[in-house]
mmCIF file of N, CA and C in Angstrom:
data_model
loop_
_atom_site.group_PDB
_atom_site.id
_atom_site.type_symbol
_atom_site.label_atom_id
_atom_site.label_comp_id
_atom_site.label_asym_id
_atom_site.label_seq_id
_atom_site.Cartn_x
_atom_site.Cartn_y
_atom_site.Cartn_z
ATOM 1 N N PHE A 127 -9.532 206.792 245.350
ATOM 2 C CA PHE A 127 -8.423 207.696 245.577
ATOM 3 C C PHE A 127 -7.152 206.902 245.780
ATOM 4 N N ASP A 128 -6.068 207.534 245.489
ATOM 5 C CA ASP A 128 -4.766 206.897 245.602
ATOM 6 C C ASP A 128 -4.023 207.512 246.800
ATOM 7 N N PRO A 129 -3.817 206.751 247.862
ATOM 8 C CA PRO A 129 -3.162 207.308 249.049
ATOM 9 C C PRO A 129 -1.739 207.799 248.785
ATOM 10 N N ILE A 130 -1.080 207.235 247.796
ATOM 11 C CA ILE A 130 0.278 207.676 247.470
ATOM 12 C C ILE A 130 0.242 209.089 246.880
ATOM 13 N N VAL A 131 -0.739 209.357 246.046
ATOM 14 C CA VAL A 131 -0.894 210.697 245.461
ATOM 15 C C VAL A 131 -1.210 211.699 246.562
ATOM 16 N N ILE A 132 -2.125 211.338 247.443
ATOM 17 C CA ILE A 132 -2.502 212.238 248.532
ATOM 18 C C ILE A 132 -1.301 212.518 249.425
ATOM 19 N N ALA A 133 -0.566 211.486 249.800
ATOM 20 C CA ALA A 133 0.612 211.669 250.664
ATOM 21 C C ALA A 133 1.644 212.562 249.989
ATOM 22 N N SER A 134 1.846 212.374 248.699
ATOM 23 C CA SER A 134 2.809 213.185 247.962
ATOM 24 C C SER A 134 2.396 214.654 247.944
ATOM 25 N N ARG A 135 1.122 214.909 247.703
ATOM 26 C CA ARG A 135 0.622 216.295 247.667
ATOM 27 C C ARG A 135 0.722 216.939 249.045
ATOM 28 N N LEU A 136 0.363 216.185 250.073
ATOM 29 C CA LEU A 136 0.472 216.720 251.431
ATOM 30 C C LEU A 136 1.926 216.998 251.795
ATOM 31 N N ARG A 137 2.808 216.112 251.422
ATOM 32 C CA ARG A 137 4.233 216.304 251.717
ATOM 33 C C ARG A 137 4.741 217.589 251.061
ATOM 34 N N ARG A 138 4.356 217.821 249.806
ATOM 35 C CA ARG A 138 4.765 219.056 249.115
ATOM 36 C C ARG A 138 4.221 220.285 249.818
ATOM 37 N N MET A 139 2.977 220.206 250.273
ATOM 38 C CA MET A 139 2.399 221.339 251.003
ATOM 39 C C MET A 139 3.152 221.579 252.305
ATOM 40 N N GLY A 140 3.465 220.515 253.012
ATOM 41 C CA GLY A 140 4.214 220.648 254.257
ATOM 42 C C GLY A 140 5.586 221.237 254.030
ATOM 43 N N ASP A 141 6.199 220.898 252.904
ATOM 44 C CA ASP A 141 7.520 221.441 252.584
ATOM 45 C C ASP A 141 7.484 222.945 252.356
ATOM 46 N N GLN A 142 6.324 223.474 252.009
ATOM 47 C CA GLN A 142 6.192 224.915 251.784
ATOM 48 C C GLN A 142 6.226 225.698 253.095
ATOM 49 N N CYS A 143 5.920 225.041 254.176
ATOM 50 C CA CYS A 143 5.891 225.707 255.483
ATOM 51 C C CYS A 143 7.318 225.760 256.031
ATOM 52 N N ASN A 144 7.849 226.952 256.173
ATOM 53 C CA ASN A 144 9.214 227.119 256.649
ATOM 54 C C ASN A 144 9.259 227.540 258.123
ATOM 55 N N MET A 145 8.226 227.200 258.852
ATOM 56 C CA MET A 145 8.129 227.589 260.257
ATOM 57 C C MET A 145 9.076 226.752 261.117
ATOM 58 N N ASP A 146 9.777 227.416 262.016
ATOM 59 C CA ASP A 146 10.664 226.747 262.960
ATOM 60 C C ASP A 146 9.907 226.578 264.274
ATOM 61 N N PHE A 147 9.409 225.378 264.526
ATOM 62 C CA PHE A 147 8.579 225.137 265.700
ATOM 63 C C PHE A 147 9.337 225.311 267.013
ATOM 64 N N GLU A 148 10.654 225.240 266.957
ATOM 65 C CA GLU A 148 11.468 225.449 268.159
ATOM 66 C C GLU A 148 11.408 226.903 268.613
ATOM 67 N N ARG A 149 11.126 227.799 267.687
ATOM 68 C CA ARG A 149 11.143 229.233 267.991
ATOM 69 C C ARG A 149 9.749 229.846 268.095
ATOM 70 N N VAL A 150 8.735 229.052 267.913
ATOM 71 C CA VAL A 150 7.365 229.562 267.936
ATOM 72 C C VAL A 150 6.793 229.443 269.340
ATOM 73 N N SER A 151 6.174 230.506 269.785
ATOM 74 C CA SER A 151 5.531 230.487 271.088
ATOM 75 C C SER A 151 4.039 230.239 270.894
ATOM 76 N N SER A 152 3.595 229.059 271.298
ATOM 77 C CA SER A 152 2.189 228.705 271.182
ATOM 78 C C SER A 152 1.839 227.778 272.337
ATOM 79 N N GLU A 153 0.866 228.185 273.099
ATOM 80 C CA GLU A 153 0.442 227.367 274.238
ATOM 81 C C GLU A 153 -0.063 226.005 273.763
ATOM 82 N N ALA A 154 -0.825 225.996 272.677
ATOM 83 C CA ALA A 154 -1.362 224.738 272.164
ATOM 84 C C ALA A 154 -0.238 223.821 271.680
ATOM 85 N N LEU A 155 0.779 224.377 271.027
ATOM 86 C CA LEU A 155 1.919 223.569 270.585
ATOM 87 C C LEU A 155 2.639 222.980 271.787
ATOM 88 N N ALA A 156 2.844 223.785 272.816
ATOM 89 C CA ALA A 156 3.500 223.291 274.031
ATOM 90 C C ALA A 156 2.709 222.138 274.638
ATOM 91 N N GLU A 157 1.386 222.229 274.611
ATOM 92 C CA GLU A 157 0.533 221.165 275.148
ATOM 93 C C GLU A 157 0.698 219.875 274.331
ATOM 94 N N VAL A 158 0.724 220.009 273.012
ATOM 95 C CA VAL A 158 0.891 218.836 272.154
ATOM 96 C C VAL A 158 2.238 218.179 272.428
ATOM 97 N N LEU A 159 3.272 218.984 272.552
ATOM 98 C CA LEU A 159 4.610 218.442 272.784
ATOM 99 C C LEU A 159 4.748 217.799 274.162
ATOM 100 N N LYS A 160 3.806 218.108 275.053
ATOM 101 C CA LYS A 160 3.776 217.459 276.370
ATOM 102 C C LYS A 160 2.953 216.175 276.343
ATOM 103 N N GLY A 161 2.395 215.846 275.177
ATOM 104 C CA GLY A 161 1.649 214.605 275.054
ATOM 105 C C GLY A 161 0.149 214.756 274.930
ATOM 106 N N LYS A 162 -0.349 215.961 274.919
ATOM 107 C CA LYS A 162 -1.792 216.183 274.822
ATOM 108 C C LYS A 162 -2.183 216.302 273.344
ATOM 109 N N VAL A 163 -2.242 215.153 272.675
ATOM 110 C CA VAL A 163 -2.511 215.136 271.236
ATOM 111 C C VAL A 163 -3.904 215.643 270.886
ATOM 112 N N GLU A 164 -4.798 215.678 271.846
ATOM 113 C CA GLU A 164 -6.129 216.223 271.564
ATOM 114 C C GLU A 164 -6.063 217.718 271.259
ATOM 115 N N LYS A 165 -4.937 218.341 271.536
ATOM 116 C CA LYS A 165 -4.742 219.767 271.246
ATOM 117 C C LYS A 165 -4.118 219.995 269.863
ATOM 118 N N PHE A 166 -3.947 218.923 269.094
ATOM 119 C CA PHE A 166 -3.307 219.036 267.783
ATOM 120 C C PHE A 166 -4.027 220.057 266.899
ATOM 121 N N GLY A 167 -5.339 219.985 266.824
ATOM 122 C CA GLY A 167 -6.111 220.915 265.989
ATOM 123 C C GLY A 167 -5.946 222.351 266.430
ATOM 124 N N ALA A 168 -5.948 222.586 267.742
ATOM 125 C CA ALA A 168 -5.753 223.945 268.266
ATOM 126 C C ALA A 168 -4.346 224.442 267.952
ATOM 127 N N ALA A 169 -3.366 223.546 268.033
ATOM 128 C CA ALA A 169 -1.988 223.922 267.711
ATOM 129 C C ALA A 169 -1.871 224.303 266.237
ATOM 130 N N VAL A 170 -2.508 223.523 265.369
ATOM 131 C CA VAL A 170 -2.478 223.826 263.931
ATOM 132 C C VAL A 170 -3.082 225.196 263.681
ATOM 133 N N ASP A 171 -4.216 225.474 264.290
ATOM 134 C CA ASP A 171 -4.871 226.760 264.051
ATOM 135 C C ASP A 171 -4.018 227.919 264.553
ATOM 136 N N SER A 172 -3.434 227.767 265.724
ATOM 137 C CA SER A 172 -2.570 228.806 266.283
ATOM 138 C C SER A 172 -1.355 229.050 265.398
ATOM 139 N N LEU A 173 -0.705 227.981 264.967
ATOM 140 C CA LEU A 173 0.476 228.098 264.119
ATOM 141 C C LEU A 173 0.125 228.644 262.741
ATOM 142 N N ARG A 174 -1.031 228.247 262.225
ATOM 143 C CA ARG A 174 -1.480 228.748 260.924
ATOM 144 C C ARG A 174 -1.663 230.260 260.968
ATOM 145 N N ARG A 175 -2.262 230.748 262.032
ATOM 146 C CA ARG A 175 -2.442 232.204 262.165
ATOM 147 C C ARG A 175 -1.083 232.901 262.180
ATOM 148 N N ASN A 176 -0.153 232.353 262.932
ATOM 149 C CA ASN A 176 1.194 232.921 263.036
ATOM 150 C C ASN A 176 1.866 232.943 261.664
ATOM 151 N N TRP A 177 1.804 231.830 260.950
ATOM 152 C CA TRP A 177 2.453 231.739 259.641
ATOM 153 C C TRP A 177 1.742 232.616 258.613
ATOM 154 N N SER A 178 0.419 232.659 258.658
ATOM 155 C CA SER A 178 -0.345 233.483 257.715
ATOM 156 C C SER A 178 -0.079 234.971 257.931
ATOM 157 N N ASP A 179 0.151 235.365 259.176
ATOM 158 C CA ASP A 179 0.473 236.771 259.446
ATOM 159 C C ASP A 179 1.764 237.177 258.746
ATOM 160 N N ARG A 180 2.704 236.251 258.664
ATOM 161 C CA ARG A 180 3.988 236.532 258.009
ATOM 162 C C ARG A 180 3.943 236.283 256.507
ATOM 163 N N ASN A 181 2.912 235.572 256.037
ATOM 164 C CA ASN A 181 2.761 235.242 254.613
ATOM 165 C C ASN A 181 1.319 235.517 254.180
ATOM 166 N N PRO A 182 0.926 236.781 254.129
ATOM 167 C CA PRO A 182 -0.484 237.111 253.860
ATOM 168 C C PRO A 182 -0.988 236.677 252.488
ATOM 169 N N GLU A 183 -0.097 236.335 251.579
ATOM 170 C CA GLU A 183 -0.532 235.910 250.244
ATOM 171 C C GLU A 183 -1.127 234.504 250.247
ATOM 172 N N LEU A 184 -0.908 233.761 251.314
ATOM 173 C CA LEU A 184 -1.432 232.394 251.399
ATOM 174 C C LEU A 184 -2.916 232.398 251.711
ATOM 175 N N VAL A 185 -3.649 231.569 250.998
ATOM 176 C CA VAL A 185 -5.063 231.409 251.344
ATOM 177 C C VAL A 185 -5.147 230.529 252.589
ATOM 178 N N TYR A 186 -6.190 230.725 253.349
ATOM 179 C CA TYR A 186 -6.366 230.021 254.621
ATOM 180 C C TYR A 186 -6.179 228.513 254.475
ATOM 181 N N GLU A 187 -6.837 227.929 253.483
ATOM 182 C CA GLU A 187 -6.857 226.474 253.354
ATOM 183 C C GLU A 187 -5.471 225.891 253.076
ATOM 184 N N ARG A 188 -4.733 226.517 252.185
ATOM 185 C CA ARG A 188 -3.378 226.020 251.874
ATOM 186 C C ARG A 188 -2.456 226.198 253.079
ATOM 187 N N ALA A 189 -2.593 227.311 253.776
ATOM 188 C CA ALA A 189 -1.788 227.522 254.978
ATOM 189 C C ALA A 189 -2.132 226.468 256.029
ATOM 190 N N PHE A 190 -3.415 226.180 256.186
ATOM 191 C CA PHE A 190 -3.869 225.182 257.157
ATOM 192 C C PHE A 190 -3.274 223.814 256.837
ATOM 193 N N LEU A 191 -3.356 223.410 255.573
ATOM 194 C CA LEU A 191 -2.826 222.108 255.174
ATOM 195 C C LEU A 191 -1.306 222.052 255.328
ATOM 196 N N SER A 192 -0.619 223.105 254.929
ATOM 197 C CA SER A 192 0.843 223.133 255.038
ATOM 198 C C SER A 192 1.306 223.028 256.482
ATOM 199 N N VAL A 193 0.693 223.814 257.345
ATOM 200 C CA VAL A 193 1.074 223.791 258.763
ATOM 201 C C VAL A 193 0.712 222.452 259.394
ATOM 202 N N SER A 194 -0.434 221.896 259.040
ATOM 203 C CA SER A 194 -0.851 220.602 259.593
ATOM 204 C C SER A 194 0.170 219.516 259.299
ATOM 205 N N VAL A 195 0.577 219.448 258.040
ATOM 206 C CA VAL A 195 1.530 218.415 257.626
ATOM 207 C C VAL A 195 2.892 218.653 258.268
ATOM 208 N N LYS A 196 3.333 219.908 258.258
ATOM 209 C CA LYS A 196 4.646 220.231 258.839
ATOM 210 C C LYS A 196 4.674 219.900 260.329
ATOM 211 N N LEU A 197 3.587 220.212 261.036
ATOM 212 C CA LEU A 197 3.527 219.912 262.463
ATOM 213 C C LEU A 197 3.508 218.413 262.708
ATOM 214 N N LEU A 198 2.745 217.682 261.921
ATOM 215 C CA LEU A 198 2.703 216.231 262.084
ATOM 216 C C LEU A 198 4.097 215.631 261.857
ATOM 217 N N THR A 199 4.787 216.107 260.834
ATOM 218 C CA THR A 199 6.138 215.625 260.541
ATOM 219 C C THR A 199 7.094 215.960 261.674
ATOM 220 N N TYR A 200 6.991 217.164 262.192
ATOM 221 C CA TYR A 200 7.847 217.603 263.301
ATOM 222 C C TYR A 200 7.634 216.731 264.541
ATOM 223 N N ILE A 201 6.379 216.507 264.871
ATOM 224 C CA ILE A 201 6.070 215.703 266.063
ATOM 225 C C ILE A 201 6.481 214.253 265.847
ATOM 226 N N ALA A 202 6.292 213.750 264.645
ATOM 227 C CA ALA A 202 6.680 212.364 264.354
ATOM 228 C C ALA A 202 8.181 212.160 264.537
ATOM 229 N N LYS A 203 8.977 213.165 264.216
ATOM 230 C CA LYS A 203 10.427 213.072 264.395
ATOM 231 C C LYS A 203 10.829 213.272 265.849
ATOM 232 N N LYS A 204 10.170 214.217 266.511
ATOM 233 C CA LYS A 204 10.528 214.581 267.879
ATOM 234 C C LYS A 204 10.011 213.569 268.899
ATOM 235 N N ILE A 205 8.776 213.138 268.723
ATOM 236 C CA ILE A 205 8.124 212.216 269.663
ATOM 237 C C ILE A 205 7.362 211.171 268.845
ATOM 238 N N PRO A 206 8.058 210.224 268.234
ATOM 239 C CA PRO A 206 7.410 209.302 267.288
ATOM 240 C C PRO A 206 6.259 208.481 267.859
ATOM 241 N N ASP A 207 6.283 208.160 269.116
ATOM 242 C CA ASP A 207 5.215 207.343 269.697
ATOM 243 C C ASP A 207 3.965 208.151 270.042
ATOM 244 N N LEU A 208 4.058 209.454 269.934
ATOM 245 C CA LEU A 208 2.981 210.323 270.397
ATOM 246 C C LEU A 208 1.834 210.474 269.407
ATOM 247 N N LEU A 209 2.161 210.613 268.142
ATOM 248 C CA LEU A 209 1.150 211.024 267.182
ATOM 249 C C LEU A 209 0.925 209.956 266.124
ATOM 250 N N HIS A 210 -0.269 209.931 265.639
ATOM 251 C CA HIS A 210 -0.648 208.987 264.592
ATOM 252 C C HIS A 210 -1.204 209.797 263.420
ATOM 253 N N PRO A 211 -1.009 209.342 262.192
ATOM 254 C CA PRO A 211 -1.529 210.084 261.031
ATOM 255 C C PRO A 211 -3.035 210.357 261.093
ATOM 256 N N THR A 212 -3.781 209.597 261.868
ATOM 257 C CA THR A 212 -5.226 209.857 261.962
ATOM 258 C C THR A 212 -5.498 211.241 262.548
ATOM 259 N N HIS A 213 -4.555 211.790 263.309
ATOM 260 C CA HIS A 213 -4.749 213.141 263.833
ATOM 261 C C HIS A 213 -4.838 214.146 262.690
ATOM 262 N N LEU A 214 -4.011 213.966 261.681
ATOM 263 C CA LEU A 214 -4.047 214.849 260.519
ATOM 264 C C LEU A 214 -5.366 214.676 259.775
ATOM 265 N N ILE A 215 -5.785 213.448 259.594
ATOM 266 C CA ILE A 215 -7.052 213.170 258.901
ATOM 267 C C ILE A 215 -8.211 213.816 259.649
ATOM 268 N N GLN A 216 -8.231 213.686 260.961
ATOM 269 C CA GLN A 216 -9.303 214.267 261.764
ATOM 270 C C GLN A 216 -9.317 215.788 261.679
ATOM 271 N N VAL A 217 -8.129 216.397 261.694
ATOM 272 C CA VAL A 217 -8.050 217.854 261.615
ATOM 273 C C VAL A 217 -8.544 218.339 260.258
ATOM 274 N N ILE A 218 -8.144 217.660 259.185
ATOM 275 C CA ILE A 218 -8.584 218.066 257.844
ATOM 276 C C ILE A 218 -10.081 217.821 257.672
ATOM 277 N N ASN A 219 -10.548 216.630 258.021
ATOM 278 C CA ASN A 219 -11.967 216.314 257.859
ATOM 279 C C ASN A 219 -12.854 217.130 258.782
ATOM 280 N N GLY A 220 -12.319 217.549 259.902
ATOM 281 C CA GLY A 220 -13.097 218.347 260.854
ATOM 282 C C GLY A 220 -13.218 219.805 260.472
ATOM 283 N N ASN A 221 -12.519 220.219 259.432
ATOM 284 C CA ASN A 221 -12.548 221.612 258.999
ATOM 285 C C ASN A 221 -13.314 221.688 257.679
ATOM 286 N N ALA A 222 -14.568 222.089 257.761
ATOM 287 C CA ALA A 222 -15.434 222.130 256.581
ATOM 288 C C ALA A 222 -14.872 223.052 255.499
ATOM 289 N N GLN A 223 -14.263 224.158 255.891
ATOM 290 C CA GLN A 223 -13.723 225.100 254.914
ATOM 291 C C GLN A 223 -12.598 224.451 254.103
ATOM 292 N N VAL A 224 -11.731 223.706 254.761
ATOM 293 C CA VAL A 224 -10.627 223.028 254.076
ATOM 294 C C VAL A 224 -11.165 221.896 253.207
ATOM 295 N N ARG A 225 -12.088 221.127 253.743
ATOM 296 C CA ARG A 225 -12.697 220.035 252.980
ATOM 297 C C ARG A 225 -13.366 220.568 251.712
ATOM 298 N N ASN A 226 -14.117 221.664 251.837
ATOM 299 C CA ASN A 226 -14.785 222.263 250.679
ATOM 300 C C ASN A 226 -13.768 222.793 249.667
ATOM 301 N N TYR A 227 -12.676 223.339 250.146
ATOM 302 C CA TYR A 227 -11.608 223.838 249.272
ATOM 303 C C TYR A 227 -11.026 222.695 248.438
ATOM 304 N N ILE A 228 -10.765 221.573 249.081
ATOM 305 C CA ILE A 228 -10.220 220.403 248.383
ATOM 306 C C ILE A 228 -11.207 219.917 247.325
ATOM 307 N N GLU A 229 -12.469 219.814 247.708
ATOM 308 C CA GLU A 229 -13.494 219.360 246.772
ATOM 309 C C GLU A 229 -13.667 220.341 245.605
ATOM 310 N N ALA A 230 -13.631 221.641 245.893
ATOM 311 C CA ALA A 230 -13.807 222.655 244.858
ATOM 312 C C ALA A 230 -12.659 222.654 243.852
ATOM 313 N N HIS A 231 -11.509 222.170 244.275
ATOM 314 C CA HIS A 231 -10.346 222.104 243.377
ATOM 315 C C HIS A 231 -10.199 220.732 242.720
ATOM 316 N N GLY A 232 -11.258 219.942 242.751
ATOM 317 C CA GLY A 232 -11.241 218.634 242.077
ATOM 318 C C GLY A 232 -10.729 217.504 242.911
ATOM 319 N N GLY A 233 -10.683 217.688 244.214
ATOM 320 C CA GLY A 233 -10.208 216.621 245.105
ATOM 321 C C GLY A 233 -8.688 216.557 245.140
ATOM 322 N N TRP A 234 -8.190 215.552 245.804
ATOM 323 C CA TRP A 234 -6.742 215.415 245.987
ATOM 324 C C TRP A 234 -5.992 215.193 244.675
ATOM 325 N N VAL A 235 -6.657 214.623 243.703
ATOM 326 C CA VAL A 235 -5.996 214.334 242.435
ATOM 327 C C VAL A 235 -5.584 215.633 241.729
ATOM 328 N N ARG A 236 -6.352 216.676 241.913
ATOM 329 C CA ARG A 236 -6.093 217.933 241.215
ATOM 330 C C ARG A 236 -5.450 219.003 242.109
ATOM 331 N N MET A 237 -5.304 218.768 243.362
ATOM 332 C CA MET A 237 -4.763 219.786 244.279
ATOM 333 C C MET A 237 -3.359 220.174 243.921
#
């Protein structure tokens, strides 16, 4: 696999998420912003539900990936020392539905 291709695809997915994290009320997001990075996955799921409610045409997996990347980017800008890209990898790999979606679409090369 080519990490540059994967990063580019993830970046495009994150760009699709137009969520303003400053205006979103999420207990899990508040916890992450306080430094509890172990809540990153819970924050992604909470934010994904919020965004999917406003954009019902999105399939779960694409919404999950978009919100994950957007949140990681937001936290990296707001609190750069707090988060590491491995959090995104763990969240994606820990979600069998998302992993299966990626594989079913030919992997990252075809996403």
